[in-house]
Amino acid sequence: MKAWIFVVVNQKGGVGKTTTAVNTAAALARAGKRVLLIDLDPQGNATMGCGIDKRNLSRSVYQMLLGLEPPHAVRLSTEFGFDLLPANRDLAAAELELVDLSDREQRLKHAIASMADCHDEVILIDSPPSLSMLTLNGLCAANGVIIPMQCEYYALEGLSDLVNTIRKVQTNFNPDLNMLGLLRVMFDARITLAQQVSDQLAEHFAEKVFETVIPRNVRLAEAPSHGMPGLVFDPSSRGAKAYASFGAEFLARLAKG
Ligand code: ATP
Ligand code: MG
């Protein structure tokens, strides 16, 4: 079976990429899917958020991208029903070291292809806050892009850069890449501007905007310090329920093709 591969991208920092990647992985795993989460960020936040200590990794995505270790040697299982390819600050060096290698944009794609015997159904890639060689590897490996965004004024400006980058990757490297959708996160309905930006998004991107809206919710922010997805840390919180709904909407969108 061929896996669906999604990369969570937004070149802005702190917009909820990792929270979305980790909680979506947990939601899909809970829905019975075989899920692999790939941490493609030297910050290692997705790794820590899954309860894996990034400081004690003997192997990580860094070695995998440079061809020093096969993916199965890097792969770990988490306590939350999905697997992880972990990362830490070692990965920052890959940015430079990849430049001299052949197929430097396609390294992650090839690594994923070599895991075909793992039978993953959904692969989610968490990316760093930049449009770097690492992010490019994520975009080249994926079939779909998920863009989490906060409904702020400057978010729309950043979005057009991102959409242009996605188009360039489609043209030059990966014609199979689709924008799966935009996810409104950290949403505060009491803020008029948030509502306005949200309406503008819906107008411009129509059905590409997921119906589910992730509210600002402190339990989601607390969960990583316990090494857990918010969905597991406090399943009854508004944030956890929103990510559970998002998981269902995501699967429905996949089923539609
Ligand atoms: P980076 O660009 O640094 O990788 P990111 O885009 O991955 O950041 P996150 O790490 O997911 O963003 O989120 C940034 C901060 O906001 C974190 O402290 C996180 O716990 C918090 N956060 C994320 N989503 C929510 C939410 N819906 N409600 C409240 N806090 C949130
Ligand atoms: Mg992150």
XYZ file of C-alpha atoms and ligand atoms in Angstrom:
289
model
C 0.000 0.000 0.000
C 1.247 3.446 -0.872
C 1.271 5.935 1.999
C -0.303 9.355 1.865
C 2.447 11.822 2.671
C 1.731 15.276 4.063
C 4.044 18.058 5.036
C 2.986 20.676 7.573
C 4.512 23.928 6.346
C 4.560 27.597 7.222
C 7.785 29.581 7.042
C 6.594 31.729 9.957
C 7.776 30.584 13.360
C 5.464 29.608 16.176
C 2.275 29.330 14.140
C 1.289 25.859 15.307
C 3.006 23.529 12.819
C 4.383 21.131 15.403
C 1.219 21.165 17.501
C -0.751 20.333 14.348
C 1.652 17.587 13.230
C 1.793 15.861 16.626
C -1.924 16.086 17.377
C -2.961 15.043 13.884
C -0.649 12.024 14.146
C -2.299 11.146 17.458
C -5.820 11.693 16.079
C -5.223 9.531 13.002
C -3.571 6.799 15.075
C -6.587 6.811 17.376
C -8.796 6.458 14.307
C -6.935 3.226 13.555
C -4.510 4.447 10.892
C -0.877 3.373 10.745
C 0.923 6.682 11.061
C 4.549 7.789 10.845
C 5.536 11.268 12.009
C 8.801 12.701 10.659
C 10.507 15.512 12.560
C 12.308 17.598 9.946
C 13.136 20.465 12.314
C 16.486 20.776 14.154
C 14.518 22.230 17.093
C 13.238 18.680 17.698
C 9.941 19.938 19.109
C 7.854 17.207 17.523
C 10.288 14.650 18.951
C 9.991 16.070 22.491
C 6.226 16.458 22.070
C 6.007 12.701 21.498
C 7.815 11.961 24.748
C 11.177 11.164 23.107
C 14.200 12.950 24.576
C 15.986 14.625 21.673
C 19.213 14.877 23.714
C 19.575 11.095 23.931
C 19.162 10.095 20.315
C 21.837 7.790 18.986
C 20.468 8.205 15.449
C 18.160 10.732 13.906
C 16.801 12.106 10.662
C 20.186 13.770 10.184
C 21.988 10.466 9.599
C 19.107 9.268 7.469
C 19.191 12.253 5.113
C 22.936 11.978 4.678
C 22.654 8.262 3.922
C 24.614 7.236 7.027
C 21.747 5.192 8.507
C 18.747 3.486 6.902
C 15.311 4.763 8.011
C 14.494 1.610 9.987
C 17.538 2.244 12.219
C 16.207 5.723 13.052
C 12.551 4.820 13.442
C 11.083 4.677 16.952
C 7.649 3.835 18.264
C 5.925 6.349 20.527
C 3.500 5.638 23.356
C 0.700 7.173 21.343
C 0.099 4.576 18.653
C 2.271 6.052 15.919
C 5.939 5.867 14.917
C 8.477 8.674 14.765
C 11.624 9.563 12.883
C 13.162 11.880 15.486
C 15.380 14.939 15.102
C 17.594 17.202 17.139
C 20.095 19.986 16.579
C 22.385 17.688 14.564
C 19.946 18.262 11.733
C 20.965 21.908 11.475
C 24.258 20.753 9.926
C 22.407 18.849 7.221
C 21.335 22.123 5.703
C 24.940 22.810 4.645
C 26.088 19.259 4.127
C 23.254 18.459 1.736
C 24.294 21.213 -0.625
C 27.192 19.151 -1.985
C 25.209 15.947 -2.432
C 23.439 14.723 -5.530
C 19.652 14.723 -5.385
C 19.846 16.979 -2.350
C 16.160 17.947 -2.521
C 15.032 14.329 -2.908
C 16.832 12.746 0.040
C 13.743 12.453 2.223
C 11.650 11.166 -0.667
C 14.141 8.367 -1.323
C 14.368 7.497 2.374
C 10.569 7.213 2.571
C 10.475 5.081 -0.579
C 12.939 2.671 1.037
C 10.457 2.136 3.914
C 7.741 0.662 1.693
C 7.774 -2.521 3.793
C 6.619 -0.557 6.863
C 3.051 -0.278 5.519
C 2.461 3.227 6.804
C -0.888 4.605 5.704
C -0.256 8.242 6.523
C 3.101 9.987 6.890
C 3.137 13.470 8.430
C 6.213 15.675 8.179
C 6.805 18.563 10.594
C 8.984 21.254 9.017
C 11.142 24.092 10.366
C 10.139 27.772 10.226
C 11.940 28.564 6.979
C 11.818 27.760 3.292
C 15.144 25.944 3.574
C 16.686 22.817 2.062
C 14.999 20.796 4.819
C 11.579 22.230 4.045
C 12.267 21.682 0.347
C 12.958 18.012 1.116
C 9.589 17.863 2.871
C 7.802 19.466 -0.090
C 9.533 17.126 -2.560
C 8.585 14.031 -0.555
C 4.915 14.897 0.004
C 1.681 14.512 -1.932
C -0.046 17.188 0.085
C 0.636 20.348 2.050
C -1.142 21.330 5.233
C -0.712 24.977 6.157
C -1.576 25.939 9.714
C -2.136 29.639 10.102
C -3.075 32.183 12.654
C -5.670 34.647 11.473
C -3.548 37.790 11.752
C -2.929 40.603 9.339
C 0.592 39.580 8.305
C -0.406 35.948 7.894
C -1.927 36.670 4.488
C 1.256 38.295 3.239
C 3.360 35.273 4.230
C 0.817 33.016 2.641
C 1.347 34.346 -0.878
C 5.115 33.661 -0.583
C 4.333 30.152 0.556
C 1.856 29.513 -2.245
C 4.476 30.717 -4.770
C 7.055 28.371 -3.284
C 4.649 25.461 -3.517
C 4.002 26.301 -7.201
C 7.747 26.392 -7.902
C 8.243 23.011 -6.242
C 5.359 21.612 -8.306
C 6.930 22.885 -11.529
C 10.537 21.971 -10.823
C 10.500 18.920 -8.611
C 7.196 17.421 -7.610
C 4.188 17.645 -9.945
C 2.221 15.395 -7.536
C 2.206 18.018 -4.791
C -1.216 19.370 -3.842
C -2.276 21.888 -1.298
C -4.502 19.764 0.911
C -5.681 22.681 2.934
C -5.332 25.617 5.251
C -6.013 25.066 8.919
C -6.953 28.010 11.094
C -5.190 27.558 14.427
C -4.901 29.415 17.743
C -8.167 31.030 16.771
C -9.773 33.551 19.078
C -13.290 34.383 17.903
C -13.456 37.377 20.265
C -10.909 39.203 18.130
C -12.621 41.001 15.252
C -9.492 40.943 13.098
C -9.227 37.168 13.442
C -12.759 36.818 12.147
C -12.051 39.196 9.258
C -8.877 37.400 8.216
C -10.676 34.084 8.518
C -13.434 35.359 6.177
C -10.828 36.602 3.692
C -9.137 33.211 3.707
C -12.420 31.472 3.040
C -13.065 33.883 0.173
C -9.653 33.384 -1.475
C -9.082 29.716 -0.841
C -12.693 28.478 -0.711
C -12.865 24.723 -0.074
C -9.103 24.581 0.601
C -9.835 26.005 4.041
C -10.614 23.214 6.497
C -13.938 23.640 8.239
C -12.447 22.703 11.577
C -11.000 25.648 13.470
C -8.461 25.031 16.242
C -9.099 27.420 19.144
C -6.425 28.974 21.295
C -6.363 26.555 24.208
C -3.859 26.452 27.024
C -4.041 22.659 27.411
C -2.554 22.273 23.921
C 0.323 24.511 24.973
C 0.886 22.620 28.234
C 0.955 19.145 26.694
C 4.482 19.269 25.137
C 6.100 19.870 28.525
C 4.574 16.520 29.559
C 5.894 14.864 26.399
C 2.386 14.220 25.100
C 0.084 15.295 22.300
C -2.667 17.571 23.674
C -5.137 15.013 22.383
C -3.821 12.507 24.930
C -2.856 14.927 27.713
C -6.394 16.264 28.144
C -8.819 14.631 25.719
C -11.758 16.618 27.082
C -10.158 20.019 26.418
C -11.493 22.188 23.613
C -8.161 22.017 21.816
C -8.014 18.216 21.914
C -11.588 17.938 20.659
C -10.793 20.319 17.822
C -7.802 18.232 16.702
C -9.945 15.083 16.918
C -12.485 16.769 14.598
C -9.662 17.854 12.345
C -8.454 14.244 12.112
C -11.934 13.169 11.004
C -12.200 15.980 8.450
C -8.709 15.154 7.179
C -9.603 11.497 6.644
C -12.850 12.476 4.927
C -10.902 14.733 2.580
C -8.482 11.895 1.784
C -11.338 9.525 1.077
C -12.749 12.030 -1.418
C -9.366 11.975 -3.187
P 8.235 26.663 15.063
O 8.081 27.501 13.836
O 9.159 27.257 16.075
O 8.533 25.240 14.740
P 5.495 25.926 15.245
O 4.927 26.584 14.035
O 5.803 24.484 15.150
O 6.776 26.706 15.760
P 4.153 25.299 17.689
O 5.416 24.917 18.346
O 3.199 24.225 17.350
O 4.450 26.195 16.417
O 3.354 26.371 18.559
C 3.981 27.536 19.060
C 3.585 27.734 20.508
O 2.174 27.926 20.590
C 3.891 26.522 21.365
O 4.244 26.956 22.647
C 2.572 25.770 21.398
O 2.433 24.974 22.549
C 1.573 26.898 21.373
N 0.313 26.531 20.700
C 0.174 25.914 19.515
N -1.120 25.775 19.190
C -1.833 26.336 20.209
C -3.223 26.531 20.467
N -4.161 26.117 19.609
N -3.582 27.157 21.611
C -2.631 27.587 22.471
N -1.323 27.445 22.304
C -0.909 26.826 21.184
Mg 7.652 23.525 15.135
